[in-house]
Tab-separated table of C-alpha atoms in Angstrom:
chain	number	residue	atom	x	y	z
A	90	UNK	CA	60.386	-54.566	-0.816
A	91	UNK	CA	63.995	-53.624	-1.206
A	92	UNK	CA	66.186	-50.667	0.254
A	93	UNK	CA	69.507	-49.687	-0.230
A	94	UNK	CA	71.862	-49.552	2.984
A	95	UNK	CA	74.776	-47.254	2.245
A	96	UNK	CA	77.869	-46.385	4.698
A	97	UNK	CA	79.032	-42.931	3.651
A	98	UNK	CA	82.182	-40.779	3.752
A	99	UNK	CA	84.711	-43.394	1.118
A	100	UNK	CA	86.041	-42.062	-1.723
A	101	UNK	CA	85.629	-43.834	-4.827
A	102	UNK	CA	88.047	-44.891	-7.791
A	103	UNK	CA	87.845	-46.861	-10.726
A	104	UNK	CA	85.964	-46.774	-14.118
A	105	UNK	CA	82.189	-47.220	-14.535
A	106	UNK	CA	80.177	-48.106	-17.731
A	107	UNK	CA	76.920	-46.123	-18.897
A	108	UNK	CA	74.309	-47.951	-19.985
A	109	UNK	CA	71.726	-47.472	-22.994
A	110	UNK	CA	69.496	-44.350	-22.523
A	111	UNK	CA	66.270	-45.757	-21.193
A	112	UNK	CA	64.634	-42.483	-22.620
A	113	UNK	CA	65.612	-43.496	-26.034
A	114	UNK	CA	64.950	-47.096	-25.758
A	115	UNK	CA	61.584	-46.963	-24.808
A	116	UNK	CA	59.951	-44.560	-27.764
A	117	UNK	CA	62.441	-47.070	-30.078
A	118	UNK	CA	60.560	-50.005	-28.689
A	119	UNK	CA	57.085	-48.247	-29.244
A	120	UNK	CA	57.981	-47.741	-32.966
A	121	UNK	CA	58.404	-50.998	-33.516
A	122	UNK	CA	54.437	-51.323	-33.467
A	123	UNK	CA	54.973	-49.357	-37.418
A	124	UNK	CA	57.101	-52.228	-38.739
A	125	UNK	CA	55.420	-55.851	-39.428
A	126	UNK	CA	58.824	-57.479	-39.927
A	127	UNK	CA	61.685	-58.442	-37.163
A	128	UNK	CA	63.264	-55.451	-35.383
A	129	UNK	CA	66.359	-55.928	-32.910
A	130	UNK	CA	67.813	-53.066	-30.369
A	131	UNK	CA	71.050	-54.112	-28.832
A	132	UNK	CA	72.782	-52.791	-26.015
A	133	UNK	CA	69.418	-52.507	-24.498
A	134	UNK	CA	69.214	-51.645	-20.918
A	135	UNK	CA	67.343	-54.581	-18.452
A	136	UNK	CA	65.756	-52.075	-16.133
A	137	UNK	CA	61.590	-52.265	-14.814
A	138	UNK	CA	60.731	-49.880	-17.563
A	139	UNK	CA	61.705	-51.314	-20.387
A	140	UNK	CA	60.264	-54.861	-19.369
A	141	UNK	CA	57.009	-52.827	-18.705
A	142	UNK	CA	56.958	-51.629	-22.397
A	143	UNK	CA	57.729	-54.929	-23.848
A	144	UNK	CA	54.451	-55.954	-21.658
A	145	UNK	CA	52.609	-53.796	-23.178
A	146	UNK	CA	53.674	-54.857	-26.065
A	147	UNK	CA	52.904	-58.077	-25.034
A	148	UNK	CA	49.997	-57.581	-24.589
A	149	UNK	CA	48.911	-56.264	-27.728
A	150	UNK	CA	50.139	-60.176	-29.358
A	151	UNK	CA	53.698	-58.697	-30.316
A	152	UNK	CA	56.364	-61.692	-30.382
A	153	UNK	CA	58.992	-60.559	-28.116
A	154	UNK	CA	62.540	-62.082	-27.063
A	155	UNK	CA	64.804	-60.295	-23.724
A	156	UNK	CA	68.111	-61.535	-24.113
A	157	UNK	CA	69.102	-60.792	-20.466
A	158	UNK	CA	72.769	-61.907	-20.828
A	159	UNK	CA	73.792	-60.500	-24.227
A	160	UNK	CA	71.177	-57.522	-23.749
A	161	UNK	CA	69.574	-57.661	-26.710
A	162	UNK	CA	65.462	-57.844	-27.237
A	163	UNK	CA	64.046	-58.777	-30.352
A	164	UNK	CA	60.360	-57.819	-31.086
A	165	UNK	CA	58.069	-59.073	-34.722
A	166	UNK	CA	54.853	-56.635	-34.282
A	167	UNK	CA	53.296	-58.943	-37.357
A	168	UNK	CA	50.256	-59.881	-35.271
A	169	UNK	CA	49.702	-57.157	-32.831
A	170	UNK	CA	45.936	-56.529	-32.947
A	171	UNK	CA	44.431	-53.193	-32.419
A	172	UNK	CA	42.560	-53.405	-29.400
A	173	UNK	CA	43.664	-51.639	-26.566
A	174	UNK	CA	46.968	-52.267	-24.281
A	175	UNK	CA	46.539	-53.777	-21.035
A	176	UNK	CA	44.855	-50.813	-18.632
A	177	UNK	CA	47.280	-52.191	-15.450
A	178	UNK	CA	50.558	-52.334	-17.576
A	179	UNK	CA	49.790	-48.784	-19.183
A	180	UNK	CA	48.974	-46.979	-15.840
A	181	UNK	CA	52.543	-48.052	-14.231
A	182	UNK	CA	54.554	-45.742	-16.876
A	183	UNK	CA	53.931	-42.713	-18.687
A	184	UNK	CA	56.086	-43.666	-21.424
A	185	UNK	CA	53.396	-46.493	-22.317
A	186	UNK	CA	51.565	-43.711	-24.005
A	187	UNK	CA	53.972	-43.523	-26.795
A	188	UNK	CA	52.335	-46.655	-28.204
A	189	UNK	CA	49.254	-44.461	-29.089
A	190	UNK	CA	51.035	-42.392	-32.251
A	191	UNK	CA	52.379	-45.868	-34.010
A	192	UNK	CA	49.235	-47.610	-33.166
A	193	UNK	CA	47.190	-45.196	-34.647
A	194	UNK	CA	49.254	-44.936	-37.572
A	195	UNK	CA	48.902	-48.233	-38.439
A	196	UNK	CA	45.660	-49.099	-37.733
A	197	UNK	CA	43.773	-46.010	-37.989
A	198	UNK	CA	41.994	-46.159	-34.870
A	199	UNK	CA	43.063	-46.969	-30.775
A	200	UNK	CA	42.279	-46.297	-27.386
A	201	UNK	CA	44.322	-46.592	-24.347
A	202	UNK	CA	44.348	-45.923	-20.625
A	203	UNK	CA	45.155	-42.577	-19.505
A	204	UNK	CA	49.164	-43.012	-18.559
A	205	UNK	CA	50.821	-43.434	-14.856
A	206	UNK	CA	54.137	-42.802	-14.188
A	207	UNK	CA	56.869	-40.649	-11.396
A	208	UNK	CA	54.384	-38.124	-9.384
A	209	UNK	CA	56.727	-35.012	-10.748
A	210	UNK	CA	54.028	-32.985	-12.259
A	211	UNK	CA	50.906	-32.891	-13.870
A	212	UNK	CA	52.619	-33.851	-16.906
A	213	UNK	CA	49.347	-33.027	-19.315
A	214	UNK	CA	49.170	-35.350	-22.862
A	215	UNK	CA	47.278	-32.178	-24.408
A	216	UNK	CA	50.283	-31.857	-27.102
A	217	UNK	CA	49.874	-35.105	-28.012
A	218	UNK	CA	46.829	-35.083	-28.821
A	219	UNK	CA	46.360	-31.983	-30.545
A	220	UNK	CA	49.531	-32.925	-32.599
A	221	UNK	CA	47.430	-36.107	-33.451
A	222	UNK	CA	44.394	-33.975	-33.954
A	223	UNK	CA	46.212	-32.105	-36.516
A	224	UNK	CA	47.024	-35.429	-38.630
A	225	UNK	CA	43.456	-35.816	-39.243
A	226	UNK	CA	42.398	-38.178	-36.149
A	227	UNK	CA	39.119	-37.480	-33.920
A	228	UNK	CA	40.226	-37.609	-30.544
A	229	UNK	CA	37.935	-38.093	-27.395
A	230	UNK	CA	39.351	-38.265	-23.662
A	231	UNK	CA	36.268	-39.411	-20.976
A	232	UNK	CA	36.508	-42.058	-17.904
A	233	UNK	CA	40.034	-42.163	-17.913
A	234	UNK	CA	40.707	-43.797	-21.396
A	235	UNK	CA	41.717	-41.674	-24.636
A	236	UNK	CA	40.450	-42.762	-28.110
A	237	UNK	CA	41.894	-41.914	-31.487
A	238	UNK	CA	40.331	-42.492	-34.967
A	239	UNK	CA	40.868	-41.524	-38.376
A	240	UNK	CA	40.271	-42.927	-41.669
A	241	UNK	CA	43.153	-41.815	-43.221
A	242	UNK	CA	46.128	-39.638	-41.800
A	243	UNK	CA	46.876	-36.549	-43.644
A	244	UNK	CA	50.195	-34.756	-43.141
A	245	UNK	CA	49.893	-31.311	-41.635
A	246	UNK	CA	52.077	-28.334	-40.255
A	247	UNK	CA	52.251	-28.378	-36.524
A	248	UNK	CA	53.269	-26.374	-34.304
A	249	UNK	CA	54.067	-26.990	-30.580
A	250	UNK	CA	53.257	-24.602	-27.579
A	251	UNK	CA	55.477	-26.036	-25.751
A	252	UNK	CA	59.212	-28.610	-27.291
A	253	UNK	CA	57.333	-32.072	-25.337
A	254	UNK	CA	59.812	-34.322	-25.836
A	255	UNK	CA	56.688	-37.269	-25.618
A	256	UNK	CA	54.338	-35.421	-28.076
A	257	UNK	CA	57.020	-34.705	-30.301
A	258	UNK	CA	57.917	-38.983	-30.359
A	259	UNK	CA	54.737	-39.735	-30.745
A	260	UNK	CA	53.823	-37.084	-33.904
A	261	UNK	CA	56.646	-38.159	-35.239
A	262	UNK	CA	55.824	-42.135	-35.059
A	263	UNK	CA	52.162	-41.861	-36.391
A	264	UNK	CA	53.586	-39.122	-39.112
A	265	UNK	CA	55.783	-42.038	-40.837
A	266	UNK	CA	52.750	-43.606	-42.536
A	267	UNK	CA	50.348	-40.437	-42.632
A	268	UNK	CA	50.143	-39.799	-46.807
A	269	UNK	CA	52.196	-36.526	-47.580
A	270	UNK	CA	54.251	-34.719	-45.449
A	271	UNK	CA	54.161	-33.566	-41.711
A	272	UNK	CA	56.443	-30.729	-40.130
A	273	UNK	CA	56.532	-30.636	-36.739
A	274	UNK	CA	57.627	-27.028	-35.032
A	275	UNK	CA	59.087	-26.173	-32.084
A	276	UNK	CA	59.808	-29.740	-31.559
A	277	UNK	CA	61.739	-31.434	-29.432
A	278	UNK	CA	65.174	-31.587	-29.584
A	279	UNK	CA	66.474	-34.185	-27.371
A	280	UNK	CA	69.217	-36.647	-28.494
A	281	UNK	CA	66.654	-39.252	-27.631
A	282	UNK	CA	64.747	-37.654	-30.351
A	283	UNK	CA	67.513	-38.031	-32.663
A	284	UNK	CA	67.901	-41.361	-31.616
A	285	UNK	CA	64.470	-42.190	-32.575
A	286	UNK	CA	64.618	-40.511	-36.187
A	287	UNK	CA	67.607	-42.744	-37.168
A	288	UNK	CA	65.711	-45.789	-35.462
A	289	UNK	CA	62.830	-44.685	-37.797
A	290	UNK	CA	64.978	-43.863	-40.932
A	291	UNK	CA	67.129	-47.645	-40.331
A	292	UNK	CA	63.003	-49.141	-40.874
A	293	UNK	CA	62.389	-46.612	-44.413
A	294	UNK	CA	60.687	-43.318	-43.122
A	295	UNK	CA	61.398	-40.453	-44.653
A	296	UNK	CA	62.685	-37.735	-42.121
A	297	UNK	CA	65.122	-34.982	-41.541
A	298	UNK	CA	65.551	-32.130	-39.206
A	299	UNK	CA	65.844	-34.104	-35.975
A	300	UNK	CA	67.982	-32.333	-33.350
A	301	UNK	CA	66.421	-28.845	-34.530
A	302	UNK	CA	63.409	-27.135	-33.788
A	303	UNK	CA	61.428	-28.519	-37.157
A	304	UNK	CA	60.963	-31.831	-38.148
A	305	UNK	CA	59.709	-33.124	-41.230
A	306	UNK	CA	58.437	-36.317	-42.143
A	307	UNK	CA	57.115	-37.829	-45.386
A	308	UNK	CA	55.002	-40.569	-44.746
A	309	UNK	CA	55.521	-44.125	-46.548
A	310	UNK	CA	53.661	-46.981	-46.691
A	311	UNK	CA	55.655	-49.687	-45.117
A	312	UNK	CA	59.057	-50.639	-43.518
A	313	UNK	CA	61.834	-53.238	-43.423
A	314	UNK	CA	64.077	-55.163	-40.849
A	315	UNK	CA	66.424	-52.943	-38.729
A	316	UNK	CA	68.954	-53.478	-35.976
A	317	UNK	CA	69.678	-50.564	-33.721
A	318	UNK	CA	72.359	-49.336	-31.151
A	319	UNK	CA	70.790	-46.794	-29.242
A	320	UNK	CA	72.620	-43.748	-27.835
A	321	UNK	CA	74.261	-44.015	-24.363
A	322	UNK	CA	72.772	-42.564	-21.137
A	323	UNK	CA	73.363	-38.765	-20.422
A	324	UNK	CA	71.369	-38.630	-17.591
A	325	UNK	CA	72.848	-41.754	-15.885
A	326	UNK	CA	76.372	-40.608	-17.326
A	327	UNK	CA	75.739	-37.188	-15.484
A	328	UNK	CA	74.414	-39.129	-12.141
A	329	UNK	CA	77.966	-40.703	-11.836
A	330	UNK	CA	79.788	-37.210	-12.788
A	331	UNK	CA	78.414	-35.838	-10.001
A	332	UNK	CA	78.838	-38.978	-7.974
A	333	UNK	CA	82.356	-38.708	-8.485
A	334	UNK	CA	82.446	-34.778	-7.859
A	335	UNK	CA	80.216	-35.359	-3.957
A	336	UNK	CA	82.381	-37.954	-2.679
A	337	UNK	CA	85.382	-35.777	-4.001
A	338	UNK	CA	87.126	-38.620	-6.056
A	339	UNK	CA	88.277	-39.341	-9.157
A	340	UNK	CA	86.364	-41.598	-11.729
A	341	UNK	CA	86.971	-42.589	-15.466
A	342	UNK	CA	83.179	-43.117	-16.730
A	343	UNK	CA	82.671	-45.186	-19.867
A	344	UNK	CA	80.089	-44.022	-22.664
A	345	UNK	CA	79.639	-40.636	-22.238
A	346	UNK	CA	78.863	-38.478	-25.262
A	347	UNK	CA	80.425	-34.676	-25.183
A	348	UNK	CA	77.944	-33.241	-26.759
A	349	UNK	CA	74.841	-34.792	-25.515
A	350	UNK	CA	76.442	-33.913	-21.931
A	351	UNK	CA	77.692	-30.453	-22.738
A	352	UNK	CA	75.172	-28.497	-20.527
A	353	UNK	CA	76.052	-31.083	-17.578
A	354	UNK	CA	79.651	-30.211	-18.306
A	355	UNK	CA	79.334	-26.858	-18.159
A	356	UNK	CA	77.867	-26.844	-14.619
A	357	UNK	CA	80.503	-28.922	-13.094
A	358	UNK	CA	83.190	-27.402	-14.938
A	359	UNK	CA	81.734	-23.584	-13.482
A	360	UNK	CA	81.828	-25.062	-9.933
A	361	UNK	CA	85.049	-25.876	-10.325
A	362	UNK	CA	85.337	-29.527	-10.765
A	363	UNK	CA	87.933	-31.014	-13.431
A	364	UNK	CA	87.046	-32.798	-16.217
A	365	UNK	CA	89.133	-34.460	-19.148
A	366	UNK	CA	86.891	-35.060	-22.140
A	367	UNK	CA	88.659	-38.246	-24.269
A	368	UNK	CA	86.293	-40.092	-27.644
A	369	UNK	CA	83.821	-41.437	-25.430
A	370	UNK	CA	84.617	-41.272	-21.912
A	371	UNK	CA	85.488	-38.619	-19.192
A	372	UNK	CA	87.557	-38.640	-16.156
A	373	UNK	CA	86.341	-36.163	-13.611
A	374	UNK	CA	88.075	-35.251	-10.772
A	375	UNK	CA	85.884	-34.195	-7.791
A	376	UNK	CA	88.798	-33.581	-5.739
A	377	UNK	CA	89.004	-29.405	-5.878
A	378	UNK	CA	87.502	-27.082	-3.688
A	379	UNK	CA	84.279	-26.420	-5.155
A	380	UNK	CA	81.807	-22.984	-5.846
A	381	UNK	CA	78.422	-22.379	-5.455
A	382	UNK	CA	76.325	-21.766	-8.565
A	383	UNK	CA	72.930	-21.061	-9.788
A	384	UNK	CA	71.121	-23.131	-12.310
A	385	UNK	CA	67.762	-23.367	-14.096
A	386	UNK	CA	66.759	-26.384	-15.893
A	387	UNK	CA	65.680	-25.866	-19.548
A	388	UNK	CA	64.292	-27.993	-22.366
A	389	UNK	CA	67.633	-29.287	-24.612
A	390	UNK	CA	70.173	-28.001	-25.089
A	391	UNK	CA	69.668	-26.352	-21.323
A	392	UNK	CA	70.132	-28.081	-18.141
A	393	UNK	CA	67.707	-30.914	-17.920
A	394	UNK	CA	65.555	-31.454	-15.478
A	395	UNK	CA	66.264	-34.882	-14.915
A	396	UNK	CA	69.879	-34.027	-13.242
A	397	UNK	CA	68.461	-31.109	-10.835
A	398	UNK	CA	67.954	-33.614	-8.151
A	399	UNK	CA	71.044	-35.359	-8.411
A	400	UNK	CA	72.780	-31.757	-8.715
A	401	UNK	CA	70.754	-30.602	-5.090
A	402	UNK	CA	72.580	-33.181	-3.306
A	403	UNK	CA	76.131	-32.048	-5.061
A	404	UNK	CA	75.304	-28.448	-3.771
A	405	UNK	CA	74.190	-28.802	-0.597
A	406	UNK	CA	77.350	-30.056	0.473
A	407	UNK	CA	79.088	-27.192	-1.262
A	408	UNK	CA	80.146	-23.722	0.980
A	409	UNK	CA	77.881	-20.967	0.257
A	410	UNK	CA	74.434	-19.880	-1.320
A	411	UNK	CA	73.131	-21.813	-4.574
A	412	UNK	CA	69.699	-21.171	-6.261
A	413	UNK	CA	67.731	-23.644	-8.424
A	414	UNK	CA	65.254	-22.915	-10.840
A	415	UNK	CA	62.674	-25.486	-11.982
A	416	UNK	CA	61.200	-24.513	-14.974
A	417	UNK	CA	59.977	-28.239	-16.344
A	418	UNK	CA	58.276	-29.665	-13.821
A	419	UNK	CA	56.361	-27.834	-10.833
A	420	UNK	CA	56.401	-30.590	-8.557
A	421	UNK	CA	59.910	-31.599	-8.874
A	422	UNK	CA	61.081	-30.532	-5.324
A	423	UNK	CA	60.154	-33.239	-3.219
A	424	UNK	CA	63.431	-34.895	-2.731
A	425	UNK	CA	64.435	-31.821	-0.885
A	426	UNK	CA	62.347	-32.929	2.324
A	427	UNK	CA	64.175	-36.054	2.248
A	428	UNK	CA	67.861	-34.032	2.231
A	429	UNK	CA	66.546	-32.262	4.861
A	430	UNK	CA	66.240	-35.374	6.770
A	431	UNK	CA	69.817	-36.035	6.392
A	432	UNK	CA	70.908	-32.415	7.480
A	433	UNK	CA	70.103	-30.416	3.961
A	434	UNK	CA	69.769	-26.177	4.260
A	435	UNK	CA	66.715	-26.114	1.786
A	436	UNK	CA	64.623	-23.271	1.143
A	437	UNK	CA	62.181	-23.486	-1.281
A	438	UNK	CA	60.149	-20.570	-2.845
A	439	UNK	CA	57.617	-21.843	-5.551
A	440	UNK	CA	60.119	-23.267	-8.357
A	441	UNK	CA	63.331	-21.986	-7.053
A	442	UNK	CA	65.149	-23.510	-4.281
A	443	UNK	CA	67.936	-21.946	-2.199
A	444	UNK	CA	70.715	-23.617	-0.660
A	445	UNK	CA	72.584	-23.000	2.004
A	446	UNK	CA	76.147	-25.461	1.646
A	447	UNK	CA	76.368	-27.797	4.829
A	448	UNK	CA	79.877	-29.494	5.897
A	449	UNK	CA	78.083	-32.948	5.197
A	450	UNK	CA	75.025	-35.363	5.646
A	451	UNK	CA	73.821	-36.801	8.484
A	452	UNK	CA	73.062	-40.740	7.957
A	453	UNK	CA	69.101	-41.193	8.458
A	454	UNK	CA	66.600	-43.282	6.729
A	455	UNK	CA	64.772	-41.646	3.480
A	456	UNK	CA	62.270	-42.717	1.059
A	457	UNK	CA	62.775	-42.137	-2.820
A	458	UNK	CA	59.688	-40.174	-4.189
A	459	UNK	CA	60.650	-40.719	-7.838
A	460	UNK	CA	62.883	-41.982	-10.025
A	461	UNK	CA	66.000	-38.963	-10.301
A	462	UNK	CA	65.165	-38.257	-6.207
A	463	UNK	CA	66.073	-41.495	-5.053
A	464	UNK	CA	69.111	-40.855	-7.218
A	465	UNK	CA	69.840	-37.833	-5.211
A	466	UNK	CA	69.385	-40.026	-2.344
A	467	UNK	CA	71.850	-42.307	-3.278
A	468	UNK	CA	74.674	-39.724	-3.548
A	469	UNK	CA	73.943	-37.854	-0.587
A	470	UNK	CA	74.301	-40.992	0.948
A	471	UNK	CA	77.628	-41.991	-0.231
A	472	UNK	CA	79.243	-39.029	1.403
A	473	UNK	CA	77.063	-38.644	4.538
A	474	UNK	CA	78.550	-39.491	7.944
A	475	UNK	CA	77.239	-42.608	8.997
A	476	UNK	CA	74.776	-45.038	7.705
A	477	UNK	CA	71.887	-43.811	4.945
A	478	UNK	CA	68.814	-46.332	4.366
A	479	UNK	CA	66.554	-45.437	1.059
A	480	UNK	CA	63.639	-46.587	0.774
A	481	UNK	CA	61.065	-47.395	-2.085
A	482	UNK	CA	64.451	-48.340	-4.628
A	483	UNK	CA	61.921	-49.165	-6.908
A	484	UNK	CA	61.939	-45.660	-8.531
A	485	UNK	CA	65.757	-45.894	-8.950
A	486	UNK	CA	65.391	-49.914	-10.644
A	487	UNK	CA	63.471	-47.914	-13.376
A	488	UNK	CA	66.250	-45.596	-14.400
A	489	UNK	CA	69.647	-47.150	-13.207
A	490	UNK	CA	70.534	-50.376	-14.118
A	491	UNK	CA	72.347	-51.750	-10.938
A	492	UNK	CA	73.483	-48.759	-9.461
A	493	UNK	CA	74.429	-50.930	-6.538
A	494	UNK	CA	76.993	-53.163	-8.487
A	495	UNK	CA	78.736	-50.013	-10.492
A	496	UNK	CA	78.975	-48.213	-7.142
A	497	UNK	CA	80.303	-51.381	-5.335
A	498	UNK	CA	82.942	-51.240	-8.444
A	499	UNK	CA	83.870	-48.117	-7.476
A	500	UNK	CA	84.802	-49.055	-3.895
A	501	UNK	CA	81.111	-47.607	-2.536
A	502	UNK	CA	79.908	-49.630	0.804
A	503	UNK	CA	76.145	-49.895	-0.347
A	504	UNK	CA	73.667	-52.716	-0.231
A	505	UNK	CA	70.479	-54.127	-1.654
A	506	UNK	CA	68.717	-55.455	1.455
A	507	UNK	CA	64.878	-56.904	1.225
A	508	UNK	CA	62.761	-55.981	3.668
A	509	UNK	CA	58.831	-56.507	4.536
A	510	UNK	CA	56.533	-53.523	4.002
């Protein structure tokens, strides 16, 4: 096991470089199940999750090549089979679900371990299958598997209850070779969802409307070569905004895209921290006095839920009375006990949490629940008094690809240290 060993209280300077978004990689990587010829994603980021997809990918006979160095994986899905995915492989991410829409589109029929994943929520694949339902597939969920079947997918209308940013992926994949069209509403609209169309459109499907709440796709009946860039980080790009806003220093970060970050932006900007927006970077200065604020996380284009940890530890250290309002997740809290370990004023009232601003962390030793919590960690740790141990990095390998080394380039005194269990 690994931890990370951080001595708090330096401020940072430098540049940093956001990687790929592992939340559009991994749906790109599923689609490549569609297409029978040679597919290629550069710029792709070498984190846990991604070589858990291509395992599961693996495992269903796809031929795939991780170019570590150049960061580049190149996948032929010629002579995947349709039996199911490895059970183990499936049940260690959620996102190994997303291999159900393209598999059933192409082969008419698959079944596949209920998913695993970060204990955030119950996190329920109902959309997804009722989405697939609607395509014409029988669906039957018993003894912790799911099974899909049609003979033929027929394009429908359907309508979300809810803009799942998974369900809405996974429609969309199996939707590419269903025979007429398929509109999706209230989807998802995510730029990892835009990513995905243009991933999709590069191979010959027939979509438009990604980005806005209704998607349509006309299905075709078979794709070509492609070579994708996918879209840069947000959520990583806002971890190191507000890294550079806690430890009250100033940091150019590479690879940030306005607009996908706008809601991020917006926050930091109403607390009071500066930041100068160039073509596709940002400096932000974290040096200012800052203001508390209240904030509810929303599906896109609202604040996402996957930066209200990281945002916790910013205001906790901020003078004053801040409220945060989970709306995505109802389990989404628990990095909260861990601040409070390290001195945090944490109240929390169902999905709200209240915050009372402290004048800084206390040094202790923490363990990361999930993935976007032991990113919290991380920054409360870089400005506590004192010496911060996190526990259970694991989570953060999945998300940040090493978040040790950037930080380290940024003048951060934190360490990877291996330890036994």
């Amino acid at each position: 096991m690994d931890k990370f060993i951080i001595k708090g209280g330096k401020r940072l300077e430098g540049e940093v470089n956001v990687s790929a978004a592992k939340n559009s990689v991994l749906p790109i990587l599923a689609a490549t199940i569609l297409n029978g010829n040679n597919c290629t994603v550069e710029n792709t980021p070498m984190l846990e999750d991604v070589f858990v997809i291509c395992d599961v990918l693996k495992s269903l006979r796809a031929d795939i090549n991780i170019d570590k160095v150049n960061k580049r994986v190149k996948i032929n899905t010629a002579n995947i089979f349709a039996n199911g995915a490895n059970d183990e492989l499936v049940r260690k991410m959620r996102a190994s679900f997303l291999i159900m829409g393209p598999m059933l589109g192409r082969f008419g029929s698959f079944k596949i371990s209920l998913p695993g994943g970060c204990n955030i929520g119950t996190r329920p694949i109902d959309l997804h299958l009722k989405g697939l339902s609607a395509l014409g597939a029988e669906v039957s969920v018993g003894h912790g598997y799911v099974e899909a079947k049609a003979k033929k997918l027929i394009g429908s209308n359907i309508y979300l209850d809810y803009p799942s940013v998974g369900a809405t992926e996974n429609i969309m994949m199996a939707a590419t070779l269903a025979q007429g069209e398929t509109i999706i509403g209230n989807a998802a609209e995510e730029p990892e969802i835009v990513d995905l169309a243009i991933f999709l459109r590069a191979m010959g499907a027939k979509i438009d409307g990604e980005g806005t709440d209704t998607i349509r796709i006309l299905g075709v009946k078979d794709f070509k070569e492609v070579v994708h860039k996918p879209i840069y980080d947000r959520i990583e790009a806002g971890t190191f905004m507000i890294t550079a806003a806690i430890t009250k220093s100033l940091i150019k970060i590479n690879g940030v895209d306005e607009i996908h970050s706008k809601p991020i932006i917006a926050k930091l900007t109403e607390m009071g921290v500066a930041i100068e927006i160039n073509k596709n970077s940002v400096i932000v200065d974290g040096r200012q006095k800052l203001n508390p604020i209240d904030l509810k996380t929303m599906p896109y284009p609202g604040f996402p839920t996957d930066m209200q940890a990281q945002m916790m530890s910013l205001l906790c250290t901020v003078k004053g009375t801040s409220i945060i309002t989970e709306t995505i997740f109802e389990n989404r809290f628990m990095h909260a006990v861990e601040l409070k370990r390290m001195g945090a004023n944490i109240k929390i009232d169902g999905r709200s949490a209240v915050i009372e601003g402290i004048d800084t962390f206390t040094g202790s030793e923490v363990t990361a629940t999930d993935l976007r919590a032991g990113a919290a960690l991380v920054l409360a740790g870089l400005t506590a008094e004192g010496t911060t141990a996190i526990k259970d990095i694991y989570h953060i390998d999945r998300g940040y690809v090493s978040i040790e080394k950037k930080l380290r380039g940024l003048g951060a005194d934190i360490e990877r240290v291996h330890y036994d269990k």
